[in-house]
XYZ file of C-alpha atoms in Angstrom:
647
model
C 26.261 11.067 -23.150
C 23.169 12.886 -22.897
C 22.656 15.204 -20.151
C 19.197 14.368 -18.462
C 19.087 18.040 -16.761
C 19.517 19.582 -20.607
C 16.430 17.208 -21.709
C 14.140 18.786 -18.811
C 15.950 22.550 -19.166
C 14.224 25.834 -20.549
C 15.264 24.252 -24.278
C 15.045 20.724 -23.775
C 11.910 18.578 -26.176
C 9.694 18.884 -23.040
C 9.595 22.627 -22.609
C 9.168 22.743 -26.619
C 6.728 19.743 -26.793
C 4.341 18.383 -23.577
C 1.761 20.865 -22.733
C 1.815 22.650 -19.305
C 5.711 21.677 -18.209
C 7.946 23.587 -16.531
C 11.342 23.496 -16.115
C 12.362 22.538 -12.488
C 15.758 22.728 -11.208
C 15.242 19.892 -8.343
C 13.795 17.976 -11.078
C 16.673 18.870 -13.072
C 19.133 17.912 -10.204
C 17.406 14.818 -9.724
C 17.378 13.410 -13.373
C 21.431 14.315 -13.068
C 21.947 11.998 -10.070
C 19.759 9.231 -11.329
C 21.928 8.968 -14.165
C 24.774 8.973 -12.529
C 23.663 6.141 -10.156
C 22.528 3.936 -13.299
C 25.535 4.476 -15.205
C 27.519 3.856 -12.136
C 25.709 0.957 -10.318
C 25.106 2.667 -7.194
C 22.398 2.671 -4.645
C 20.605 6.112 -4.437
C 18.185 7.385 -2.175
C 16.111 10.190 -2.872
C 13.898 12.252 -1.437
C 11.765 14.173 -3.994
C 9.293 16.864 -2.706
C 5.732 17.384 -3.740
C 5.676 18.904 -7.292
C 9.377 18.100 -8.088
C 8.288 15.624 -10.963
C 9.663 12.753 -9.832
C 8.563 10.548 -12.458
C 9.749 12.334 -15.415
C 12.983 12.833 -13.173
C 13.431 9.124 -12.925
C 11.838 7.947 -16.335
C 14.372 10.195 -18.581
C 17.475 9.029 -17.512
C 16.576 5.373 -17.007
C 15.503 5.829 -21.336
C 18.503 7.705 -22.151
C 20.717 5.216 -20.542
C 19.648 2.742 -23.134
C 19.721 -0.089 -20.234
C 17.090 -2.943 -18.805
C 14.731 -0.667 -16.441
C 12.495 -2.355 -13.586
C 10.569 0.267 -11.824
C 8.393 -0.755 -8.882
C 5.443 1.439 -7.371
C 3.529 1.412 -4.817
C -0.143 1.106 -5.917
C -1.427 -0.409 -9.232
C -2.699 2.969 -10.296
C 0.299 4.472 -10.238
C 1.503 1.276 -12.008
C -1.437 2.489 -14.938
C -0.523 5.615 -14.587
C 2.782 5.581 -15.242
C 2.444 3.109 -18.101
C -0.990 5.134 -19.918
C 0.518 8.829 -19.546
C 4.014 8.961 -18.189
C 6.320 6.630 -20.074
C 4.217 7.488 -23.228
C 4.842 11.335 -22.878
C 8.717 10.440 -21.964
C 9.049 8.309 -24.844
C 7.302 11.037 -27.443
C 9.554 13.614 -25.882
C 12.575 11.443 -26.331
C 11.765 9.553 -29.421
C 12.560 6.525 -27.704
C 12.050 3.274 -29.605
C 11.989 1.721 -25.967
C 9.352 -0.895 -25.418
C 7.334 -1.014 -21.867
C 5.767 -3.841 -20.437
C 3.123 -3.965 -17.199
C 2.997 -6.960 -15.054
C 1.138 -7.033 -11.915
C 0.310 -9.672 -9.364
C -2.219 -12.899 -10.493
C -4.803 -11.200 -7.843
C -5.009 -8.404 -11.070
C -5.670 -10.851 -14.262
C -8.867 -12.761 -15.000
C -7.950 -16.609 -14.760
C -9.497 -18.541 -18.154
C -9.877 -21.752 -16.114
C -10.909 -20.654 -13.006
C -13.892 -18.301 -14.696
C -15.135 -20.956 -17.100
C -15.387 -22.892 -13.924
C -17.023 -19.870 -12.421
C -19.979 -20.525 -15.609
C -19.870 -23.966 -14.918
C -21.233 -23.576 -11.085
C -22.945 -20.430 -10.738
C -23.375 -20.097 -6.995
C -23.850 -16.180 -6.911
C -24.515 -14.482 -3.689
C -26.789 -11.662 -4.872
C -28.275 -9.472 -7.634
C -24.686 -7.551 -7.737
C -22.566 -10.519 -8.370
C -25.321 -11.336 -11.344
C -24.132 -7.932 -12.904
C -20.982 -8.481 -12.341
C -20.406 -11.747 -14.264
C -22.410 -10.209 -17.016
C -20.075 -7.870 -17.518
C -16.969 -9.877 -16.933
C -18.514 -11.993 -19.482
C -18.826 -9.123 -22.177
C -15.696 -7.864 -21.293
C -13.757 -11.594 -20.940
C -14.565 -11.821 -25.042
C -12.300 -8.954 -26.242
C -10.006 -7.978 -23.609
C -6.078 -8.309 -24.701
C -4.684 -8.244 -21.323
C -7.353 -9.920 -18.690
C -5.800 -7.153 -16.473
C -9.150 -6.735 -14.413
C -8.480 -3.287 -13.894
C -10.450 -2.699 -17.159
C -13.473 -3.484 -15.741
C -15.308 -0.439 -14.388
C -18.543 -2.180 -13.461
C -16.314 -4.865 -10.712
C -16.244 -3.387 -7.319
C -12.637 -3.440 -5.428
C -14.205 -5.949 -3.180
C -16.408 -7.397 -5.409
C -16.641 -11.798 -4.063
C -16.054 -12.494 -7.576
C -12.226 -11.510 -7.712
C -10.961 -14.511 -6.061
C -13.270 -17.076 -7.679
C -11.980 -15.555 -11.090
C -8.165 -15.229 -10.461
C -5.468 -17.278 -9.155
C -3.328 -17.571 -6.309
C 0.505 -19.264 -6.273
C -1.274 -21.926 -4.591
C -4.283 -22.645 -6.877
C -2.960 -22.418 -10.208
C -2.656 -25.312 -11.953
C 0.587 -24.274 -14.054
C 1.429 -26.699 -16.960
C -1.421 -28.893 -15.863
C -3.834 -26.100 -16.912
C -5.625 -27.049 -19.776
C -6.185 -23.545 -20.788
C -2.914 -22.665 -20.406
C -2.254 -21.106 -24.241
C -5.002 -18.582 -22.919
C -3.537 -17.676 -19.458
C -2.854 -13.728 -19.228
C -0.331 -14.116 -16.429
C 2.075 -16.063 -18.468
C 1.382 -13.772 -21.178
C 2.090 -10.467 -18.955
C 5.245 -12.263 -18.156
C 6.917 -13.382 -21.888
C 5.966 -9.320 -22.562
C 8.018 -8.208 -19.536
C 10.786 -10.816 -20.710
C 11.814 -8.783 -23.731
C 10.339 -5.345 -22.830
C 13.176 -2.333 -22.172
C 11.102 -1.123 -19.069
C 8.852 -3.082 -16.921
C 6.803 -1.254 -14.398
C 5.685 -3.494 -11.741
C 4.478 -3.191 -8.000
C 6.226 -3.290 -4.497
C 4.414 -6.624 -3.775
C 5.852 -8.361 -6.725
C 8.823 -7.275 -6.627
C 9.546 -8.652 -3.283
C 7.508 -12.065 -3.939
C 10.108 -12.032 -6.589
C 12.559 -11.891 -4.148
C 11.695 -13.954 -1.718
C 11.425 -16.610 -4.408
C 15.147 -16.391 -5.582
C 16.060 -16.468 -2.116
C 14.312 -19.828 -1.766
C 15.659 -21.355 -4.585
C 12.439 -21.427 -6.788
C 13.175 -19.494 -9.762
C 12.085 -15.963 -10.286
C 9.011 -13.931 -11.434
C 10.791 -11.113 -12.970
C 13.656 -10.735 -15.702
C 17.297 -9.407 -14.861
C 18.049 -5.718 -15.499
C 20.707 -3.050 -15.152
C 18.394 -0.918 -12.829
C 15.869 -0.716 -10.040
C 13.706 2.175 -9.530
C 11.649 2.100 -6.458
C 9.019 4.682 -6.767
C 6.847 5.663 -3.367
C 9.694 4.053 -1.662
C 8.953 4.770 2.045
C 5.889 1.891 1.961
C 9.083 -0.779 0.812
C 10.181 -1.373 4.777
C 7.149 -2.198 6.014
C 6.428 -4.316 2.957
C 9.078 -6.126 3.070
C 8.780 -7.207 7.074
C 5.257 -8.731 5.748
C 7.096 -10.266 2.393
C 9.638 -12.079 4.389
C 7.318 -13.681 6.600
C 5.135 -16.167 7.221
C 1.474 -16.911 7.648
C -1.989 -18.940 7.621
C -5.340 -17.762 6.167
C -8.330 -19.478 7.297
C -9.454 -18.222 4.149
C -6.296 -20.237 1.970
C -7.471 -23.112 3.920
C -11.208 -23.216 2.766
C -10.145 -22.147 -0.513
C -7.954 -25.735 -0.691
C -11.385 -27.580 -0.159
C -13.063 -25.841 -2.872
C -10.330 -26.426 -4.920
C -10.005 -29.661 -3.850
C -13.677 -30.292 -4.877
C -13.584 -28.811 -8.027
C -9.961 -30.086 -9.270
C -10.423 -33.841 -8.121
C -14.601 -34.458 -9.147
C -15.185 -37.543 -8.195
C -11.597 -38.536 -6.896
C -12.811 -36.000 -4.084
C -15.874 -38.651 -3.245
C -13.815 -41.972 -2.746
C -11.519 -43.356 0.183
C -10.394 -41.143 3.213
C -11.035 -37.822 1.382
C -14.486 -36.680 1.790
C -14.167 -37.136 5.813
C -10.558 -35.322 5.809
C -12.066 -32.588 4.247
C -15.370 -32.239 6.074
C -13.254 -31.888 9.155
C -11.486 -29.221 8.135
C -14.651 -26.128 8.075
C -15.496 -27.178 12.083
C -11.881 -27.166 12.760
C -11.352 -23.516 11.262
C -14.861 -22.399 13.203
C -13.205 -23.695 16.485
C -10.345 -22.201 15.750
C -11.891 -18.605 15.395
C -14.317 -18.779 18.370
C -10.647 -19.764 20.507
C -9.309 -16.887 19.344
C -12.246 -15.133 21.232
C -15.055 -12.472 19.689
C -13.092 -9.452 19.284
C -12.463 -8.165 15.800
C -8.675 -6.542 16.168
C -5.022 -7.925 16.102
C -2.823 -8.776 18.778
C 0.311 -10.572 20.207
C 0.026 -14.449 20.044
C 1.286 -14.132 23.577
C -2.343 -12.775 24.547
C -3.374 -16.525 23.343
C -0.505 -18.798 23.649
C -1.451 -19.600 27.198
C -4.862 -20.555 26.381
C -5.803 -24.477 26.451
C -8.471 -23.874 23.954
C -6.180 -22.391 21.552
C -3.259 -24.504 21.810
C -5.904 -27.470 20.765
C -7.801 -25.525 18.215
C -4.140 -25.071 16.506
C -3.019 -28.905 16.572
C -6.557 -30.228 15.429
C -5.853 -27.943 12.185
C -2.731 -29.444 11.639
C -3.944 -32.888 12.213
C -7.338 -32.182 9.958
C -4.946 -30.374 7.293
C -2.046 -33.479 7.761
C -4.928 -36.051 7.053
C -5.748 -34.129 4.016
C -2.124 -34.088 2.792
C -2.211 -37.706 3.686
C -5.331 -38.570 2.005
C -4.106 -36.509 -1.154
C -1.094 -38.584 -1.820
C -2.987 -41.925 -1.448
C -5.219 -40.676 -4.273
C -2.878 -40.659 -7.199
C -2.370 -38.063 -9.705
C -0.061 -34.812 -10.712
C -3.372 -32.938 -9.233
C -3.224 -34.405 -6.193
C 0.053 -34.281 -5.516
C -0.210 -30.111 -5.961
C -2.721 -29.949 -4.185
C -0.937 -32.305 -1.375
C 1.848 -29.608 -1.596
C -0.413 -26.724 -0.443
C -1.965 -28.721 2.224
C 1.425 -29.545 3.806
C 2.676 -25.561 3.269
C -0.762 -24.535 5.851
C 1.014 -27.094 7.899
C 4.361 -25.749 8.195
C 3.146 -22.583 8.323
C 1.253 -23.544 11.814
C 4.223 -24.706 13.248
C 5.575 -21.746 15.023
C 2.227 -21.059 16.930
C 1.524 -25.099 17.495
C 4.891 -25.080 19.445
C 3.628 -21.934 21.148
C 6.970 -20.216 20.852
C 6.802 -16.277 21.710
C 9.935 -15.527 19.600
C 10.861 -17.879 17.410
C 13.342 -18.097 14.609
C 11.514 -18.006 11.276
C 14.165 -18.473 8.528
C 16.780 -17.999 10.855
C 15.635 -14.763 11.965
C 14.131 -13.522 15.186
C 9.958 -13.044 14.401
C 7.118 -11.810 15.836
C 3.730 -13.771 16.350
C 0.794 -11.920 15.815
C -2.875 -13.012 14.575
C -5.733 -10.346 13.210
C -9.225 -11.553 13.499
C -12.200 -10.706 11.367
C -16.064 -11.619 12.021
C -15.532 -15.565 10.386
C -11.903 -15.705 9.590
C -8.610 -15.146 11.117
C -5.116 -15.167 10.165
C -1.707 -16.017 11.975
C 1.413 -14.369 10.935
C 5.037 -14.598 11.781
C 6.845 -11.344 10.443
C 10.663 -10.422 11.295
C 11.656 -8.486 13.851
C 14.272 -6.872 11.327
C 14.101 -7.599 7.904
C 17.151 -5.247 6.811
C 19.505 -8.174 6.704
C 17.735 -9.975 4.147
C 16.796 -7.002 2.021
C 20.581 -6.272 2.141
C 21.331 -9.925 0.726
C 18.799 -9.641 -2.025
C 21.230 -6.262 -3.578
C 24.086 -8.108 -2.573
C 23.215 -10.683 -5.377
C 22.141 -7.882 -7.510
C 24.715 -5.672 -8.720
C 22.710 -3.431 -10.607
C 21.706 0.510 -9.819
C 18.997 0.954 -7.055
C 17.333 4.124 -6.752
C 14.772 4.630 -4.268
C 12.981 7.839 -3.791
C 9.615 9.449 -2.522
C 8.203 12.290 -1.170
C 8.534 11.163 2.530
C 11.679 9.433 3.253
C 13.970 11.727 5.540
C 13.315 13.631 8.622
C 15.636 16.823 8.646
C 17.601 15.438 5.568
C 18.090 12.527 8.165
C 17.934 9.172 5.855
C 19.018 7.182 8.662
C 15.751 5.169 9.379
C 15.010 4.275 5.709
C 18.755 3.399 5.500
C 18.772 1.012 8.554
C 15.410 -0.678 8.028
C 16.589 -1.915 4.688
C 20.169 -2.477 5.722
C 21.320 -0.329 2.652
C 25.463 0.336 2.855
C 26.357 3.779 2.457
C 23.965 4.580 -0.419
C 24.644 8.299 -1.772
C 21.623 10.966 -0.292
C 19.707 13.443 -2.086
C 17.107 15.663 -0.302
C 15.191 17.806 -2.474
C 12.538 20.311 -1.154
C 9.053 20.564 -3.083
C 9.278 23.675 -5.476
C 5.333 24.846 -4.027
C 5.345 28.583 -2.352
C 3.562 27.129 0.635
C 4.256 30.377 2.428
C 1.901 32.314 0.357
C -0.620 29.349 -0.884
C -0.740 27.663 2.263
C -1.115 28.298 5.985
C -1.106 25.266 9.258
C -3.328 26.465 11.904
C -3.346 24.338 15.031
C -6.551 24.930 17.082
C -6.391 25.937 20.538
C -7.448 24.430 23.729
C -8.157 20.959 22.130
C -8.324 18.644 25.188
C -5.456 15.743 24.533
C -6.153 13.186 21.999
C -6.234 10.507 24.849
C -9.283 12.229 26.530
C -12.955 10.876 25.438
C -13.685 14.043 24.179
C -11.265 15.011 21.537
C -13.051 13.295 18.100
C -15.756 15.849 19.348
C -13.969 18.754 19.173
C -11.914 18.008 15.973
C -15.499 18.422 14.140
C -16.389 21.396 16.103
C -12.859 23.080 14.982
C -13.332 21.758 11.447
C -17.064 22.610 11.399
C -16.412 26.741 10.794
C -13.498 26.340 8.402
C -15.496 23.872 6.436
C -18.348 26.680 5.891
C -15.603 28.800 4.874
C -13.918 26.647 2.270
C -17.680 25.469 1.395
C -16.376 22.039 1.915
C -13.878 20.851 -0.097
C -12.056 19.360 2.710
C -10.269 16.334 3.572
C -11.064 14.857 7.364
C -7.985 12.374 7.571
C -8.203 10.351 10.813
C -5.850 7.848 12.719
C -8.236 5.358 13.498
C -11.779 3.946 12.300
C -12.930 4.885 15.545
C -12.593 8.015 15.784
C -13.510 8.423 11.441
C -16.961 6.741 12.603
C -17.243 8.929 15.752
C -16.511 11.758 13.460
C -19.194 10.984 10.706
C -21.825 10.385 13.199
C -21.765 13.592 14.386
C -21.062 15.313 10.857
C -23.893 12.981 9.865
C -27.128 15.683 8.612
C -25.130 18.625 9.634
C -23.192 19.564 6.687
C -25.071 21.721 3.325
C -22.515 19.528 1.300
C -22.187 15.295 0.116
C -19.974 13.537 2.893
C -17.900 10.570 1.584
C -17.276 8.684 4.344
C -14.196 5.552 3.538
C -15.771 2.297 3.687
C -19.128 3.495 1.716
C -17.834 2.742 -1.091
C -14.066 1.727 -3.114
C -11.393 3.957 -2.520
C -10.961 4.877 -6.117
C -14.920 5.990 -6.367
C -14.668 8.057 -2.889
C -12.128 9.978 -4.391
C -13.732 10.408 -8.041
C -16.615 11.269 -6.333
C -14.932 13.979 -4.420
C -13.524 15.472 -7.622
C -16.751 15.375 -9.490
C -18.770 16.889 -6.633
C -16.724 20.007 -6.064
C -17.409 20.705 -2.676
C -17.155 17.073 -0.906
C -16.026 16.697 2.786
C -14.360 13.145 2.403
C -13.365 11.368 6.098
C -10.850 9.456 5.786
C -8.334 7.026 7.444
C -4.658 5.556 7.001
C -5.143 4.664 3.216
C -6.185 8.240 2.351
C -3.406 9.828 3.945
C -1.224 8.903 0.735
C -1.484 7.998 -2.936
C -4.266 10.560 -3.149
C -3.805 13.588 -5.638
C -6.795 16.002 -5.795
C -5.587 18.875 -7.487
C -7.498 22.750 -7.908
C -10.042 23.925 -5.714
C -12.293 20.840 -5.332
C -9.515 20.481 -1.924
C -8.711 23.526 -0.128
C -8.700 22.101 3.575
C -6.763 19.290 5.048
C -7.981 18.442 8.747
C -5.820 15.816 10.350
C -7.160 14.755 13.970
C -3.800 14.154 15.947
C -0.112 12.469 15.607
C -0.040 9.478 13.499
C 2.444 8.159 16.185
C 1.684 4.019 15.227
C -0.002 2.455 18.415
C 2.045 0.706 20.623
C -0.109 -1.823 21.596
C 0.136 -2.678 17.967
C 2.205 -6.455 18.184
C 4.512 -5.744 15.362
C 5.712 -2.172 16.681
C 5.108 -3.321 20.431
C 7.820 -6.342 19.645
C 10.682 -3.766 17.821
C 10.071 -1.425 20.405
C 11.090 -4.305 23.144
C 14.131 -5.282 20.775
C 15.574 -1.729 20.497
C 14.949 -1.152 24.302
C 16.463 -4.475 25.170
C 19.102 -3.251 23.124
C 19.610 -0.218 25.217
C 18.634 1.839 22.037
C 15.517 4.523 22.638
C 12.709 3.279 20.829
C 11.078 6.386 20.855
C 13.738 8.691 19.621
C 15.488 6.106 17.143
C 11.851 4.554 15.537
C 8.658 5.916 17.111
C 9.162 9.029 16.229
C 10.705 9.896 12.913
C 8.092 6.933 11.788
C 5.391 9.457 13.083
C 6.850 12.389 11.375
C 7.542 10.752 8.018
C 3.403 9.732 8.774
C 2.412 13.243 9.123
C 4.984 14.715 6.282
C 2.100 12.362 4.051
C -0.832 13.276 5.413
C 0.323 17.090 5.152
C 0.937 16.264 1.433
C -2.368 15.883 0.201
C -3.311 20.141 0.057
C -0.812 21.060 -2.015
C -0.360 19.419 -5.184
C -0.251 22.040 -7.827
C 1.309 25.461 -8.212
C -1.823 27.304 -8.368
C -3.525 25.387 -4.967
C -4.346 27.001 -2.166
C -5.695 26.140 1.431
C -5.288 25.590 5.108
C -3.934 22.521 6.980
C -5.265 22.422 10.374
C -3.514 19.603 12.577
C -5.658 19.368 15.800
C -3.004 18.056 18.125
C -2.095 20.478 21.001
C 1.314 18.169 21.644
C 2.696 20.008 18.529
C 2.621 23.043 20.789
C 2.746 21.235 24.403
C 6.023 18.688 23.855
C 9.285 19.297 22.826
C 8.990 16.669 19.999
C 6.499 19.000 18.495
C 9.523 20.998 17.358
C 10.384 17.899 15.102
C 7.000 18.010 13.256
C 6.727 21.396 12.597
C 10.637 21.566 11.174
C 9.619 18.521 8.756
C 6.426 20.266 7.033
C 6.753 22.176 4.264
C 7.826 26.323 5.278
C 3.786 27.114 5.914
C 3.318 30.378 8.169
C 1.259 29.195 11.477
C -1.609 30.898 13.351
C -3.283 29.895 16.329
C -6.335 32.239 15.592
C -9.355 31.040 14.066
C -10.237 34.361 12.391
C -7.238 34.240 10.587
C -7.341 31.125 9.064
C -10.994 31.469 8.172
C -9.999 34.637 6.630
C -7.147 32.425 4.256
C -9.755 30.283 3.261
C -11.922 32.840 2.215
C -9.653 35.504 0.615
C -6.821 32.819 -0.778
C -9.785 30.409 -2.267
C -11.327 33.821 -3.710
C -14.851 32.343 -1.785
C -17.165 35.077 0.063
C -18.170 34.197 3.611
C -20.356 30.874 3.717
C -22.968 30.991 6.203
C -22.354 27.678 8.488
C-alpha cells in the first residue's frame, strides 16, 4: 500500500507538481493516521492546527484507499471549495481516475416548478427582486446544476430563495410534473455512483435522522466518513435531532395550499380553514410578547394567553388537515401530511410540559422571536446517545477533525457530546512561528466586561493600534449589542471603509475587506470562524471579551441544570472548555499563512484577574504577551514593515 506521508514528503508528486506546497510533517503524520483509520474502520479524532493542511491530509488517503468517501463540511463554501480546487489538485497530483460528486441541501438548487410558478404570479416586493428574477431567468436557461450558488447577482437573503426552491415539505416528489428537470434528484443519482461525495453537516445529519425514522435515506453507503470543521457537528446535531414549528412553514402551507389545489382551494370547508390560520399565527406572536430574543418556554408556559394562542393553532391547523382529506386527491393528501406534522410538532408546548420526552429523550423548550414570526423548538438535552446509535449502524471509518476540538490535548468534551467510544486521538499543533509573527497583548485597566462601560473602551484600546496597522483589522464581538455599540462610536472616526456585519452578505463583507486593503470589519459569532484572509490586508485581530456562551441562553441554561443536578460542575466540565475552544477560533483568524504577521489583542482583564485565565492563555497558539501599548504598537509597525500612521 501506498504510504500517504511519502505522497506529501520532500519527493512526493506534490512537492514536484502543485505550486507553492510544502512539505509538512503534521500534515504528513496526519495523512498516516487517516489511512490507518480507513483501512481499519476506526473512529478518529483529530485535531489539525492552523496551516497543517488538513484537507490535502484527509483527501490523499481517502483517494489512495480506493474506497466510497463521504466527506461533510461545515459551510457550503468550503463544500465549493473543496470540490473547485482541492479534490481537483489531489486528483492531478495522484492521477486518480476517482469521480466527485457535490450535493447540498434543496435550500441550494433552483426548483423548475416552483420558479415557473414564480413567472406565473409575479408578486415582487421591490426594484431588487425585479433584478433578481432577471437574472435567475438568464442564468435558469444554461445552468447544468441549478446549484444557486452560481448566481452572483442573488443576495444571501435575497426573498426570492424560498419562492424558488423547495423544502421536504413542499416538494411535490413523483407528483411533480417537472420532475425529469429537477436538479435535486439529479445532484443525488451523481452522488449515487460518484467515488467521493462532499456534502454538508446539515445533510448529513437530516440524512440521519431520516434512517433513524425509518424513511429511507438521502445519501449513498460508503466505507468512510470524513467530518471536516468538526467542532460545529455537536451543536448541530442537538438542533438535527429535534423538533420544531415555524410560523413561517405554516404560512408557507397556505401558499402552497393556494397554488397546488387552484380552485379545489375555493370550495367546501377550505377557504375558511385557511383564512383562520394568518390571525391565529398574529395572535400567537403578539402572546409571545414584543421582545425580539429567545428564551425558555417556561418564561411563557404560565401565561393564559399563550396556552390559548397554542391550541387555536392546532385547532386552525387540525381543521386544515381535516378539510384537506375531505377534498380528494394525491395533492391533498401531501399536503394533509404537512398540516398534521405542524400539529404534532405543537404538542409538547400545547401540553405545557417544561421537560418533556421528545423521542424518548429528555428536551428542552425554547422559542426565538423575530419582528412577525416566531418559532418553537424542542432540542435534546443530550444528543450523544443518538449520534452514538447512528455509527453503531455504520461500521465504516469516521474521522473527525478541525482546528478547534481539544483543550490541552483534552478531547474529552467533543468525545462525550457525541457519545463516541474510545475513538483513537491525534493533537497536532499549527506549524506557524507565532512567536516571531505574532504577539497577544491584553490591554490594561479595562473595566469588566459586565460594567456599562467596557464596549467603550474596547474602541478606545483598538483605536491607536488600528492607526498603526492602518486598519486592516478584524473587530470580532460577542454580541450584536455591543458590535452596534462599537460601530456607532467608530462611526466617522476612522481614515479607512468600516464593514460593519449585517450591511451587507457575509461573503461580500469579507471580499470587500480583501479588495479594500485596509478595511476595519466588526464582526460577530459568524465571523469568528470559516473566515480566511490571508497577507497583509489583516494584521490585527481585536476580540472584545470571553466568548463564555450566555447562561441565560435556554439551551445552555437547561444542560447547565442537568449536569448540576447531576452533581457534575457545569462550569468546569462544559462552560468552560466550550469558551476556550470559542476563543482558540476567534484567535485563528490572524494567522493563516507563513508569511502573516500581526497582533491579537483580547480585551478581557479576567484572562489576567481569574485563575481560569490560565486555561485560555495555555490553549492559544505559543504568542509572546505584553501588557504595554508601546510595544505592541511598535509590532505592528516594525513586523507589518508600516511607518507610524498618524491616528
Amino acid at each position: 500500500m501506498i504510504d500517504p506521508a511519502d505522497i506529501l514528503g520532500a519527493h512526493g508528486p506534490f512537492a514536484a507538481g502543485v505550486a507553492g506546497f510544502r512539505p509538512r510533517e503534521a500534515q504528513r503524520r496526519m495523512a498516516r493516521a487517516v489511512a490507518d483509520a480507513i483501512e481499519a474502520r476506526r473512529v478518529l479524532v483529530c485535531e489539525a492546527g492552523t496551516g497543517i493542511g488538513k484537507t490535502f491530509a484527509y483527501l490523499v488517503p481517502a483517494l489512495l484507499a480506493g474506497r466510497r468517501v463521504l466527506v461533510s463540511t461545515g459551510t457550503r463554501h468550503l463544500q465549493d471549495q473543496i470540490q473547485q480546487h482541492d479534490l481537483p489538485t489531489v486528483r492531478r497530483a495522484l492521477g486518480s481516475p476517482a469521480s466527485v460528486a457535490v450535493l447540498k441541501g434543496r435550500s441550494n438548487y433552483l426548483c423548475p416548478q416552483r420558479f415557473e410558478q414564480l413567472l406565473v404570479q409575479g408578486r415582487l416586493s421591490d426594484r431588487a427582486e425585479v433584478r433578481e428574477l432577471a437574472a435567475l431567468r438568464t442564468w435558469s436557461a444554461t445552468t447544468a446544476s441549478g446549484d444557486l450558488a452560481e448566481v452572483t447577482a442573488l443576495a444571501e437573503d435575497s426573498g426570492l430563495l424560498p419562492r424558488v426552491t423547495s423544502t421536504t415539505d413542499n416538494c411535490l416528489g413523483s407528483r411533480c410534473p417537472r420532475l425529469s428537470e429537477c436538479f435535486v434528484a439529479k445532484a443525488r443519482r451523481k452522488a449515487q455512483d460518484a467515488d467521493v461525495v462532499v456534502v454538508n453537516h446539515h445533510l448529513l445529519l437530516a440524512d440521519m435522522v431520516l434512517k433513524e425514522e425509518g424513511f429511507g435515506a438521502l445519501l449513498p453507503a460508503f466505507d468512510a466518513v470524513i467530518i471536516d470543521e468538526a467542532h460545529q457537528l455537536p451543536d448541530l446535531a442537538a438542533q438535527a435531532f429535534g423538533t420544531s414549528f415555524a410560523a413561517r412553514q405554516a404560512s408557507g402551507l397556505v401558499d402552497d395550499v393556494r397554488a397546488e389545489l387552484g380552485a379545489a382551494a375555493r370550495e367546501g370547508a377550505l377557504p375558511k380553514a385557511l383564512a383562520a390560520l394568518d390571525p391565529a399565527l398574529k395572535v400567537a406572536r403578539l402572546a409571545l410578547g414584543a421582545a425580539i430574543g429567545r428564551g425558555a418556554w417556561r418564561e411563557q408556559a404560565a401565561r393564559p394567553e399563550v396556552r390559548d394562542a397554542v391550541h387555536e393553532l392546532q385547532s386552525v391547523l387540525s381543521a386544515i388537515g381535516a378539510a384537506l382529506a375531505a377534498t380528494g386527491g394525491e395533492p391533498a393528501q401531501a399536503l394533509r401530511a404537512r398540516a398534521t406534522a405542524l400539529v404534532v410538532a405543537l404538542e409538547p408546548f400545547a401540553a405545557m410540559e417544561l421537560e418533556p420526552e421528545v423521542g424518548a429523550e429528555a428536551c428542552v423548550l425554547w422559542y426565538e422571536t423575530y419582528k412577525q414570526s416566531f418559532v418553537l423548538n424542542a432540542t435534546p438535552l443530550d444528543p450523544a446517545a443518538r449520534f452514538r446509535a447512528q455509527l453503531e449502524i455504520r461500521p465504516t471509518a469516521w474521522i473527525f477533525t478541525s482546528a478547534t476540538l481539544a483543550v490541552a490535548d483534552d478531547f474529552d468534551l467533543f468525545i462525550q457530546r457525541l457519545g463516541l467510544v474510545e475513538p483513537e486521538t491525534l493533537a497536532l499543533p499549527s506549524p506557524f512561528d507565532y512567536e516571531r509573527n505574532a504577539l497577544l497583548y491584553l490591554p490594561p485597566d479595562l473595566p469588566a466586561p459586565d460594567e456599562p462601560g467596557h464596549t467603550a473602551a474596547v474602541v478606545a484600546a483598538a483605536l491607536p493600534l488600528i492607526a498603526a496597522s492602518r486598519g486592516r483589522a478584524f473587530m470580532l464581538f460577542t454580541s450584536h449589542r455591543a458590535l452596534r455599540a462599537a460601530a456607532t462610536v467608530l462611526a466617522g472616526k476612522l481614515p479607512y471603509p468600516l464593514l460593519v456585519q449585517g450591511e451587507m452578505p457575509r461573503a461580500r463583507l469579507i471580499e470587500r475587506f480583501r479588495e479594500a486593503g485596509d478595511a476595519v470589519l466588526l464582526g460577530t459569532q459568524s465571523f469568528w470562524e470559516g473566515v480566511d484572509v490571508k497577507g497583509p490586508a489583516l494584521s490585527l485581530v481585536v476580540i472584545d471579551k470571553l466568548p463564555f456562551a450566555s447562561p441565560g441562553d435556554p439551551v445552555m441554561a437547561a444542560r447547565i441544570d442537568s449536569l448540576r443536578a447531576r452533581g457534575g460542575n457545569p462550569f468546569a466540565e462544559m462552560q468552560l472548555p466550550q469558551a476556550v475552544l470559542a476563543l482558540k477560533q476567534g484567535v485563528g483568524r490572524l494567522i493563516r499563512d507563513n508569511d502573516d504577521t500581526g497582533v491579537m489583542a483580547i480585551c478581557d482583564p479576567r484572562l489576567k484577574q481569574k485563575g481560569y485565565g490560565r486555561s485560555f492563555i495555555a490553549a492559544l497558539p505559543p504568542m509572546r504577551g505584553t501588557e504595554d501599548e508601546d510595544e505592541a504598537l511598535r509590532f505592528l509597525r516594525e513586523r507589518t514593515g508600516l511607518t507610524e500612521a498618524v491616528a
